[in-house]
Short mmCIF file of C-alpha atoms in Angstrom, two decimals:
data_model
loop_
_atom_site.label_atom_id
_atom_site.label_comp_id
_atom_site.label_asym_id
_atom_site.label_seq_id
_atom_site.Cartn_x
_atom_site.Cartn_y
_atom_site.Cartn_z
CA UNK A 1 115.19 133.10 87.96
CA UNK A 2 114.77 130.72 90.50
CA UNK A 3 115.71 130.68 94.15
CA UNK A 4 119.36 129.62 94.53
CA UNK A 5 120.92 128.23 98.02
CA UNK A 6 122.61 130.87 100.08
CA UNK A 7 119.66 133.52 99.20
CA UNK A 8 117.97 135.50 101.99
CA UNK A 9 114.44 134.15 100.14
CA UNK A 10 115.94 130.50 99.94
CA UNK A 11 116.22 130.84 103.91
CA UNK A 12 112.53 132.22 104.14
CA UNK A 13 111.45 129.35 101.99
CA UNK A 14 113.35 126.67 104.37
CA UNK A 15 112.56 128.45 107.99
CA UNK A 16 108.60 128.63 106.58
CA UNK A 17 108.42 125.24 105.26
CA UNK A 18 110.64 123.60 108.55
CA UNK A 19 107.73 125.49 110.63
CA UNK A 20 105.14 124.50 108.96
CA UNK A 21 106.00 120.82 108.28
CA UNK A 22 107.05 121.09 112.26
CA UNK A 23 103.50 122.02 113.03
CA UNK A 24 101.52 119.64 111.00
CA UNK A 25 102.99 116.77 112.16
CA UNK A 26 102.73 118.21 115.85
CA UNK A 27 99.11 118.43 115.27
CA UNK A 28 98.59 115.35 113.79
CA UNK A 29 100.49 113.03 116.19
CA UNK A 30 100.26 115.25 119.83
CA UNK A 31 97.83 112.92 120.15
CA UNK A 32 98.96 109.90 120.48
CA UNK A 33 100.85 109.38 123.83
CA UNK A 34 97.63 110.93 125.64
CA UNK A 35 95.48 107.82 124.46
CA UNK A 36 95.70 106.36 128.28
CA UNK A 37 94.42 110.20 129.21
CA UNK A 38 91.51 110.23 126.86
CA UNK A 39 90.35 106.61 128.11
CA UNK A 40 89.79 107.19 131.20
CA UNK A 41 88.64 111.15 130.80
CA UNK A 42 85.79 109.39 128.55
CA UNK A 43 85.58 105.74 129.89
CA UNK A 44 86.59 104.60 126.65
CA UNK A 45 88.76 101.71 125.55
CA UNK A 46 92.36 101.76 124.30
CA UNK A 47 90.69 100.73 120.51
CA UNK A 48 88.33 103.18 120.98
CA UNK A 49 90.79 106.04 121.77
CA UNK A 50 92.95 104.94 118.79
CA UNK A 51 90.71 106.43 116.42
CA UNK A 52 91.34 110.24 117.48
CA UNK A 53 94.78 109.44 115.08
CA UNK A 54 93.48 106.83 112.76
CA UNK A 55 89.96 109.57 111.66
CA UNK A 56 92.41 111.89 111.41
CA UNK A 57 94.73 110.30 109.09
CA UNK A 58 92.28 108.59 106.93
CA UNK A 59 90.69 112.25 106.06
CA UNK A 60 93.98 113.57 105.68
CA UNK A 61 94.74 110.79 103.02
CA UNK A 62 91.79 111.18 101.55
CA UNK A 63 92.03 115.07 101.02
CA UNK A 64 95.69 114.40 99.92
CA UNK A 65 94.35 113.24 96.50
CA UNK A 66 92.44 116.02 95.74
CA UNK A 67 93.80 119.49 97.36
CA UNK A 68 96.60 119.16 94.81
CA UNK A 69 94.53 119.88 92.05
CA UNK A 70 92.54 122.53 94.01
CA UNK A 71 95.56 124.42 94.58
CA UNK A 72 96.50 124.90 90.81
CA UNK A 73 93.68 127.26 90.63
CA UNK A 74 93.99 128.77 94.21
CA UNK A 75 97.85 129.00 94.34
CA UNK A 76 100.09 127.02 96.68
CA UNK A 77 100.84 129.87 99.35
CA UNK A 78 97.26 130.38 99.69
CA UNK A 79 96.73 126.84 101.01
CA UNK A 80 99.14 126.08 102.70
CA UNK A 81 99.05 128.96 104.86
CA UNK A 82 94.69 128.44 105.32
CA UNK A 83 96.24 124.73 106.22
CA UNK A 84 98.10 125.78 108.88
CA UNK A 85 95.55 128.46 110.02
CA UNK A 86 92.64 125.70 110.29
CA UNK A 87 94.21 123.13 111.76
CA UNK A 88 95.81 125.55 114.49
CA UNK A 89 92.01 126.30 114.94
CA UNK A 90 90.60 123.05 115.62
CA UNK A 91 92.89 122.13 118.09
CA UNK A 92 91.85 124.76 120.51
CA UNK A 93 88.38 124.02 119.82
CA UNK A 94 89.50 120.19 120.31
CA UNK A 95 90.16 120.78 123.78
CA UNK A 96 86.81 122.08 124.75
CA UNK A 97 85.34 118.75 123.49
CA UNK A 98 82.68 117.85 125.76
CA UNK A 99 82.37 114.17 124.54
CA UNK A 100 84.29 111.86 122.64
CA UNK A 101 82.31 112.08 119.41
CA UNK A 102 82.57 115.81 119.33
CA UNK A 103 86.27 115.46 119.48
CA UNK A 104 85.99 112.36 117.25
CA UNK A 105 84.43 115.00 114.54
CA UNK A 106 87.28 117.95 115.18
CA UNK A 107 89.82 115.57 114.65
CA UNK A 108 88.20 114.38 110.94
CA UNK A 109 87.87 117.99 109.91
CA UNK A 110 91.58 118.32 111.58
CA UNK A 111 92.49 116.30 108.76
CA UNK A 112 91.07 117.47 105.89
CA UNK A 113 92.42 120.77 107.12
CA UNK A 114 95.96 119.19 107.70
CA UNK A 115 96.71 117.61 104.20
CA UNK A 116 97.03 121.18 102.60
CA UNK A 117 100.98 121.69 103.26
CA UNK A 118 102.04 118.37 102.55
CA UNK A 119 100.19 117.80 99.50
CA UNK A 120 101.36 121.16 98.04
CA UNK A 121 104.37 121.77 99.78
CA UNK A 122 106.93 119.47 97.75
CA UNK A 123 105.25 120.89 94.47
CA UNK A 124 105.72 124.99 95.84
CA UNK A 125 109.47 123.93 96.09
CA UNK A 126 109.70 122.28 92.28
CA UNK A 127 108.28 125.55 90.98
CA UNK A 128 110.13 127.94 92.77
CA UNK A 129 113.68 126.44 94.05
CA UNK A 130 116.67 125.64 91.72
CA UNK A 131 117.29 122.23 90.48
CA UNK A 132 121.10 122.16 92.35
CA UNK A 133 119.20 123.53 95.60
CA UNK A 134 116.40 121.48 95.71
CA UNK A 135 118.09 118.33 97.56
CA UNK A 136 118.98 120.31 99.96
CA UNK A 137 115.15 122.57 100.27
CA UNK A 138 113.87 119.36 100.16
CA UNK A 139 116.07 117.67 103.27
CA UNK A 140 115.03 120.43 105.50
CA UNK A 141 111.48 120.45 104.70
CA UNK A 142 111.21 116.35 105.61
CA UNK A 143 113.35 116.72 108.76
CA UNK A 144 110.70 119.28 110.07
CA UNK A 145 108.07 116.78 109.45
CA UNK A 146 110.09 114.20 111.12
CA UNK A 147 111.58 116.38 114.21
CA UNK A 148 107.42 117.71 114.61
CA UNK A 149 105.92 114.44 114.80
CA UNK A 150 108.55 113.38 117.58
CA UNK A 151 108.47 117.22 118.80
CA UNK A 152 104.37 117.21 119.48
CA UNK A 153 104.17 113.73 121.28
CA UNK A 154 106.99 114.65 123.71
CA UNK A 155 105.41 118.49 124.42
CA UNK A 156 102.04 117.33 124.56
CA UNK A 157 103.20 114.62 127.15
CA UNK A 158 104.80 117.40 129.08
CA UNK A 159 102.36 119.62 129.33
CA UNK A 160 99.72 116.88 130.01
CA UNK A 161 101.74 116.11 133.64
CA UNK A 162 101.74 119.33 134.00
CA UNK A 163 98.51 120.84 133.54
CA UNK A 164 96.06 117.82 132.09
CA UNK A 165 95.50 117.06 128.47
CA UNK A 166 92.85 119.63 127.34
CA UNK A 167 95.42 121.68 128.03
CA UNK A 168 97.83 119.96 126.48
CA UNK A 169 95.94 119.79 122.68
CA UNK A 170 95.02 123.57 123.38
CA UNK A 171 98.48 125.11 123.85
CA UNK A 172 99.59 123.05 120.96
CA UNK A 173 97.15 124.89 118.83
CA UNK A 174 98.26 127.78 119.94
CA UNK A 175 101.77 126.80 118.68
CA UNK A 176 100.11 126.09 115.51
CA UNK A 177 98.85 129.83 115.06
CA UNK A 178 101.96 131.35 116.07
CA UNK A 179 103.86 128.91 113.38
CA UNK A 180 100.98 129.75 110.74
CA UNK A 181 101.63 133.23 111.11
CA UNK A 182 105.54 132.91 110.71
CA UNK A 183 104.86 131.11 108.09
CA UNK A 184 102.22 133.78 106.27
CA UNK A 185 104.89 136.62 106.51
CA UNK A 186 108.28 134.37 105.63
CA UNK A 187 107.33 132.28 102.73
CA UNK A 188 107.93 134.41 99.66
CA UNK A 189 105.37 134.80 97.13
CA UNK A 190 105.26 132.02 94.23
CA UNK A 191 106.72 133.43 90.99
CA UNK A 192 106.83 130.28 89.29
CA UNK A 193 103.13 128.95 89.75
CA UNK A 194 101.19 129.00 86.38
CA UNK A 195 96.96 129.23 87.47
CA UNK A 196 94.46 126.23 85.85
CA UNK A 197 91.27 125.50 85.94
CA UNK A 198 91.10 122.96 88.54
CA UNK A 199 90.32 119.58 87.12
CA UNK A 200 89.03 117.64 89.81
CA UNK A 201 87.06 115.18 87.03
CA UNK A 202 90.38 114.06 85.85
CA UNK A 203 91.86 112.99 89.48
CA UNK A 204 90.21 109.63 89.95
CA UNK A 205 91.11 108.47 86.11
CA UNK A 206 94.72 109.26 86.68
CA UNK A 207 94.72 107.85 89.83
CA UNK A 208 93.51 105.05 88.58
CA UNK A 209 96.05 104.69 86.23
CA UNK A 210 98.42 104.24 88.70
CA UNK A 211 96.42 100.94 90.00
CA UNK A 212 97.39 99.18 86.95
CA UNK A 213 101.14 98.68 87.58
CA UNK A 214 102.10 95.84 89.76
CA UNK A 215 105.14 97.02 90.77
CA UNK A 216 103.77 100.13 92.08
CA UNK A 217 100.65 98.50 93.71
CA UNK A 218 103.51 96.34 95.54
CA UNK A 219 104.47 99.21 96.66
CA UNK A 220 101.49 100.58 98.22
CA UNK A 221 101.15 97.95 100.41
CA UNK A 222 104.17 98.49 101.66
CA UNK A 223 103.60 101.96 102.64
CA UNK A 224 100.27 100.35 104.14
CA UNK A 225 101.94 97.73 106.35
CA UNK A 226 105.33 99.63 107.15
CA UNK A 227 103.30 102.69 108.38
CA UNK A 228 100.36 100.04 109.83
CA UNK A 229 102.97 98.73 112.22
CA UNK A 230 104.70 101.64 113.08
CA UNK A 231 101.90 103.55 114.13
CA UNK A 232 100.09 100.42 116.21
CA UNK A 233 103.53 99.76 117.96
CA UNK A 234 103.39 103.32 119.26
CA UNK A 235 100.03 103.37 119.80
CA UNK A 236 99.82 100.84 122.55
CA UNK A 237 103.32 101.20 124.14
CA UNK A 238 102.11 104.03 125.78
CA UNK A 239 99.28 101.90 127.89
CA UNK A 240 101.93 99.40 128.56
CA UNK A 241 104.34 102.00 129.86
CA UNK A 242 101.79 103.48 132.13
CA UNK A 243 100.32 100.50 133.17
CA UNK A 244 102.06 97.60 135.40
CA UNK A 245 104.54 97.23 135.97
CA UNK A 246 106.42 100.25 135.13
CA UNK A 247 103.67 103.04 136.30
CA UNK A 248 105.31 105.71 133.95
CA UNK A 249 104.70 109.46 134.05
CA UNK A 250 102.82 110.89 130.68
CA UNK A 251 105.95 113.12 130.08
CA UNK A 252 108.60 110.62 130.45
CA UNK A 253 106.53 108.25 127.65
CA UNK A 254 106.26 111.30 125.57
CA UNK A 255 110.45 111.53 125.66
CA UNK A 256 110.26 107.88 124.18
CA UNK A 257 109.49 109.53 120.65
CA UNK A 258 112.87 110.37 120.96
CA UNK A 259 113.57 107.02 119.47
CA UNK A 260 112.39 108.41 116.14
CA UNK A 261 115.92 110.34 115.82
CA UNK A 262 117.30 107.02 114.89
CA UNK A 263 115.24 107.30 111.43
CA UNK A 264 117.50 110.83 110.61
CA UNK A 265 120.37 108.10 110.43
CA UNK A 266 118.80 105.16 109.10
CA UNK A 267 117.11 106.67 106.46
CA UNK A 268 120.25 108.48 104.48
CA UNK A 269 122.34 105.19 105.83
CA UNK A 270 120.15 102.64 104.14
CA UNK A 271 119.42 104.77 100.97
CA UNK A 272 123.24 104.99 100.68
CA UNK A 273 123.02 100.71 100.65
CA UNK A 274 120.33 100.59 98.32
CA UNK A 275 121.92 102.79 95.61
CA UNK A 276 124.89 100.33 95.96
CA UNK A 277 123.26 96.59 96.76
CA UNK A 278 120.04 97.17 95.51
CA UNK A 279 116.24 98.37 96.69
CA UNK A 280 115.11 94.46 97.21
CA UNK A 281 117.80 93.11 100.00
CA UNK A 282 118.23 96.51 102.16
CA UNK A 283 114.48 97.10 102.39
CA UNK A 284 114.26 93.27 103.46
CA UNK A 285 117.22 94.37 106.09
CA UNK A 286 115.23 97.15 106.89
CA UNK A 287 111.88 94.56 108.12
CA UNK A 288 114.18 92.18 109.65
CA UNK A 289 115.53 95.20 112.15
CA UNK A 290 111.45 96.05 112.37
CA UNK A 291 110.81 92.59 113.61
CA UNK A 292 113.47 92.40 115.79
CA UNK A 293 113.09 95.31 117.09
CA UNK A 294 108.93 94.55 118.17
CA UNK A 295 110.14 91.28 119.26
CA UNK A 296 112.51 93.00 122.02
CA UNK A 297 110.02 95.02 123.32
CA UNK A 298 108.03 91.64 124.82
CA UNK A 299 111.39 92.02 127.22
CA UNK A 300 110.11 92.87 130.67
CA UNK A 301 113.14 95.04 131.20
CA UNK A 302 112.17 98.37 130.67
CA UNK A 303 115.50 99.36 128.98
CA UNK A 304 115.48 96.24 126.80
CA UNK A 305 112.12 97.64 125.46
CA UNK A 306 113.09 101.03 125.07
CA UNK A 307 116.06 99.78 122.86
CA UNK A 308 113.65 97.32 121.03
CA UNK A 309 111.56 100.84 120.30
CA UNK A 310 114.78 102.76 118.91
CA UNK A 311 115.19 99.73 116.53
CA UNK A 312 112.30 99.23 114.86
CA UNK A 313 112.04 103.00 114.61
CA UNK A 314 115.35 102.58 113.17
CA UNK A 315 113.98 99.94 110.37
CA UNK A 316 110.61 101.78 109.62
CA UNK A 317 111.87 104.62 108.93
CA UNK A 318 115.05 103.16 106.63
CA UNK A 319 112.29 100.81 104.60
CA UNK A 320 110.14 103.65 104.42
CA UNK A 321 113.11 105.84 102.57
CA UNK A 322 113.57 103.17 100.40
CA UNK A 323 109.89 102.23 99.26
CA UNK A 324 109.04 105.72 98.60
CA UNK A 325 112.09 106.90 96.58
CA UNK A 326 110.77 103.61 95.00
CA UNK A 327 107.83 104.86 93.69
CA UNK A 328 108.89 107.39 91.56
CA UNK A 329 111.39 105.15 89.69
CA UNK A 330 108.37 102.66 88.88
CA UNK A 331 106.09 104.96 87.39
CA UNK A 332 106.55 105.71 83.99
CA UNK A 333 103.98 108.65 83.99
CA UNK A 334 101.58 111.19 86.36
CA UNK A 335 104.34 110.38 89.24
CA UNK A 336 102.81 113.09 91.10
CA UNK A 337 99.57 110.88 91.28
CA UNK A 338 101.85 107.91 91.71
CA UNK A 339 103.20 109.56 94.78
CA UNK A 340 100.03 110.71 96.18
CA UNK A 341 98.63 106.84 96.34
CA UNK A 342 102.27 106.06 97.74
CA UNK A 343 100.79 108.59 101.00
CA UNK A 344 97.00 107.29 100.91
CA UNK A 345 97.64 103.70 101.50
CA UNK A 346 100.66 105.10 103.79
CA UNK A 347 98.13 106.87 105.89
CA UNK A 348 95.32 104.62 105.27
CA UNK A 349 97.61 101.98 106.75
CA UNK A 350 97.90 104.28 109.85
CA UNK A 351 94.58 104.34 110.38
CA UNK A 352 93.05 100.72 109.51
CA UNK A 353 95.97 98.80 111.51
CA UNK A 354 96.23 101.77 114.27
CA UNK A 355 92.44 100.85 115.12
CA UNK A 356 92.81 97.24 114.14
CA UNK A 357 95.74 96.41 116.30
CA UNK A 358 93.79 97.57 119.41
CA UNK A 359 91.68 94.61 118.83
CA UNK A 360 94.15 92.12 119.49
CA UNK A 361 95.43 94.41 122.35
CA UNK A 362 92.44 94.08 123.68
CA UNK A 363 92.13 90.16 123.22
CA UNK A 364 96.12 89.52 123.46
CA UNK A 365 97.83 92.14 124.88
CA UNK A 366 101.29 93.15 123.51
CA UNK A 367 101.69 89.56 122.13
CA UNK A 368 99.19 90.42 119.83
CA UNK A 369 100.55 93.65 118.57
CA UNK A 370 103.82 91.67 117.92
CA UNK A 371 102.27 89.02 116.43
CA UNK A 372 100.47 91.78 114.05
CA UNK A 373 103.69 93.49 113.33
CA UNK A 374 105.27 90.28 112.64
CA UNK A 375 102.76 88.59 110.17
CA UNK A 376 103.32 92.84 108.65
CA UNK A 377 106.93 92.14 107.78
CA UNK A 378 106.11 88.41 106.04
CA UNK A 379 103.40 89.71 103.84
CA UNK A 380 106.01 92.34 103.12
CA UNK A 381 108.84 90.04 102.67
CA UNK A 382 106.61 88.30 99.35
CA UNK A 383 105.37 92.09 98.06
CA UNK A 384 109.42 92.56 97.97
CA UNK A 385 109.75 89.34 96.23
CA UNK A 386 107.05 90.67 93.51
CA UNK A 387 108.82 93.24 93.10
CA UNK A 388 112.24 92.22 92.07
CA UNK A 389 110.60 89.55 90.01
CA UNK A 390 108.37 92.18 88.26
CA UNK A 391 111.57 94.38 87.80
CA UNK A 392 113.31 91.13 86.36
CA UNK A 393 110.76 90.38 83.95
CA UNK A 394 110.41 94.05 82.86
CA UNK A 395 114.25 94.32 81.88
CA UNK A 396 114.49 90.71 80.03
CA UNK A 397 114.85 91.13 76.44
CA UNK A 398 111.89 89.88 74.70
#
C-alpha cells in the first residue's frame, strides 16, 4: 500500500523532501548575491565571478542525466541523503578556498554532488506516494526548491554584512548538514523501489531519442533562454545595486530575492490560463511580462527597478510552469529522459548565458544585459511559433 495524505509517513516524506529541496537550492544559489564580495576578495571581474554559479550548474546538469540510472541499483534514499551530505561538505571546505580556482573546483564537484535529490527525488515520490496524493507531495516538494533558492541568497547576504562571506558559504553548509541529517532520520524507507542493474550504456541512446522531436527540442531552448535570462538578470543586479548610485548593503540586495515569491502566484495563475486559452498565447504573455519587466529595471529609480525585478520574476517563473508541464505532453515515450533534457538545457542555459551576459556587462553595462534578455524573449517568441505549428500539423488529418 502506498502512502496516502494525512499519514504520519506522508508528513515525513513532505518535511524530508521540503528540507532537502530547501537546502539544495540554498547551496546552489547562496552564491550569487556575494559575486561583488568574491571580486574584489580575488581581484576578479564580475564575468569572472559568474562562473562560481554557472560551473556549478553545468556539472549539476550534466550529472542530472546519469545519477538517475545509478540510483536504480543503489536505491533512491541512499542518494539522496549522500547528496545532501556532500554538498553540505563542500561548502565548508568552499570557504577555506585560498584562491579562486580552488573554489572554482569545489563548486564543480558541488554540483555533481548537488544533482542527486533532484534527479531522484520526483521518481522516490512516484514509487512510494498515492496517485490522489501525489499533486499535493509534489507541490510541497517544488515550493521548497523555490522558497531555498530565494531563502540562501537572502541568508547568505545577511550573514555576509555581518561577518564576511567565507563565513557566509560556511554557515550555510552547516545548514546543509543539519538538513541532511533531518532528512536521513525522517524520510521513510522506500518500499516501492524495485533494484536493476544500472544501465548507464543505454542513457545516451534514449536521450538521444528525445533529440529527434521538434516540438520537444523547441522546448529545450526554451528552458535554455527562459532560465539564461533569469539567472544573468540576477546575476548583475547585484553589482548595480552596490555600485553608484545606490551604494546598497549585501543584506538588503540579498532581501531582493524576495521578488521570487511572485513566481508561487504566477506559476499556478498562468497554468490555470493555459489549461483554458492554450500553452502558445499565455507562455507568449508570460515573455512579454519578462521583457517588460528587464526593460523597467534601466529606470534609475530604485523602486521602479525593484518592481521591474518582481515582474520579470513574475513572467519567468509563469513561462517556466508552462514549458515544462509542456514537455511531458510532447513526448510520446522515455518522458523521464524527456524531462531530464527539459533540466540540462535549463541549467545549461544558466550557466552559458550567466557567464555570457557578463560580457556585455562588461562592454555595455545593464543596457547590454537588457538587450540580451530582450533578443531571449524574440528567439523565444518564433520557438513558440514552431511549436503551435508543429502541434497543428501533428493533429491534421492526413
Amino acid at each position: 500500500m502506498r502512502i496516502q495524505q494525512g499519514t504520519k509517513s506522508f508528513r515525513n516524506v513532505s518535511f524530508a523532501l521540503f528540507a532537502g529541496g530547501f537546502v539544495t537550492f540554498a547551496l546552489l544559489y547562496s552564491l550569487q548575491p556575494l559575486m561583488p564580495e568574491m571580486t574584489a576578495a580575488f581581484d576578479i571581474t564580475p564575468t569572472q565571478s559568474s562562473l562560481t554559479l554557472s560551473v556549478t550548474t553545468v556539472s549539476m546538469a550534466l550529472t542530472m542525466l546519469f545519477i538517475g540510472s545509478l540510483s536504480d541499483a543503489l536505491g533512491r534514499r541512499s542518494i539522496m541523503t549522500a547528496s545532501l551530505i556532500a554538498a553540505s561538505v563542500i561548502s565548508i571546505l568552499s570557504a577555506f578556498s585560498p584562491h579562486f580556482p580552488v573554489l572554482l573546483l569545489l563548486r564543480i564537484l558541488q554540483g555533481v554532488a548537488l544533482a542527486g535529490l533532484p534527479a531522484i527525488a520526483m521518481t522516490y515520490l512516484v514509487e512510494e506516494i498515492d496517485s490522489r496524493s501525489l499533486g499535493y507531495a509534489m507541490g510541497l516538494y517544488i515550493s521548497g526548491n523555490s522558497i531555498g533558492g530565494m531563502a540562501g541568497r537572502m541568508i547568505s547576504g545577511l550573514l555576509t554584512d555581518w561577518f564576511g562571506w567565507r563565513a557566509a558559504i560556511g554557515g550555510m553548509g552547516a545548514v546543509g548538514l543539519a538538513a541532511a541529517l533531518f532528512f536521513f532520520v525522517t524520510i521513510p524507507p522506500s518500499r516501492h523501489f524495485i533494484k536493476q542493474n544500472a544501465k548507464l550504456n543505454r542513457v545516451i541512446p534514449l536521450l538521444w531519442s528525445q533529440c529527434r522531436n521538434p516540438r520537444l527540442l523547441c522546448l529545450y531552448g526554451l528552458g535554455f533562454l527562459l532560465m539564461g535570462s533569469f539567472v544573468t538578470l540576477f546575476n548583475y543586479i547585484g553589482f548595480e545595486l552596490t555600485g553608484e548610485p545606490f551604494h546598497l548593503s549585501q543584506s538588503i540586495v540579498g532581501s531582493i530575492f524576495v521578488v521570487y515569491l511572485m513566481g508561487t502566484f504566477s506559476s499556478t495563475w498562468m497554468g490555470r490560463l493555459a489549461d483554458r486559452y492554450g500553452r502558445t498565447g499565455v507562455i507568449i504573455l508570460a515573455l512579454a511580462i519578462i521583457l517588460a519587466g528587464a526593460v523597467l529595471t534601466l529606470h534609475p529609480h530604485l523602486g521602479v527597478k525593484i518592481a521591474g525585478l518582481a515582474l520579470f520574476a513574475f513572467g519567468f517563473f509563469g513561462g517556466h510552469s508552462i514549458a515544462s508541464s509542456w514537455v511531458g505532453l510532447v513526448g510520446d515515450a522515455h518522458k523521464s529522459q524527456a524531462n531530464a533534457l527539459y533540466l540540462f538545457f535549463y541549467y545549461v542555459g544558466s550557466s552559458v548565458s550567466g557567464t555570457g551576459g557578463g560580457l556585455l556587462y562588461g562592454q555595455l553595462g545593464w543596457i547590454g544585459i537588457v538587450g540580451m534578455i530582450g533578443a531571449y524573449v524574440a528567439i523565444s517568441v518564433v520557438l513558440c511559433y514552431f511549436l503551435w505549428y508543429k502541434g497543428k500539423m501533428a493533429v491534421r488529418p492526413s
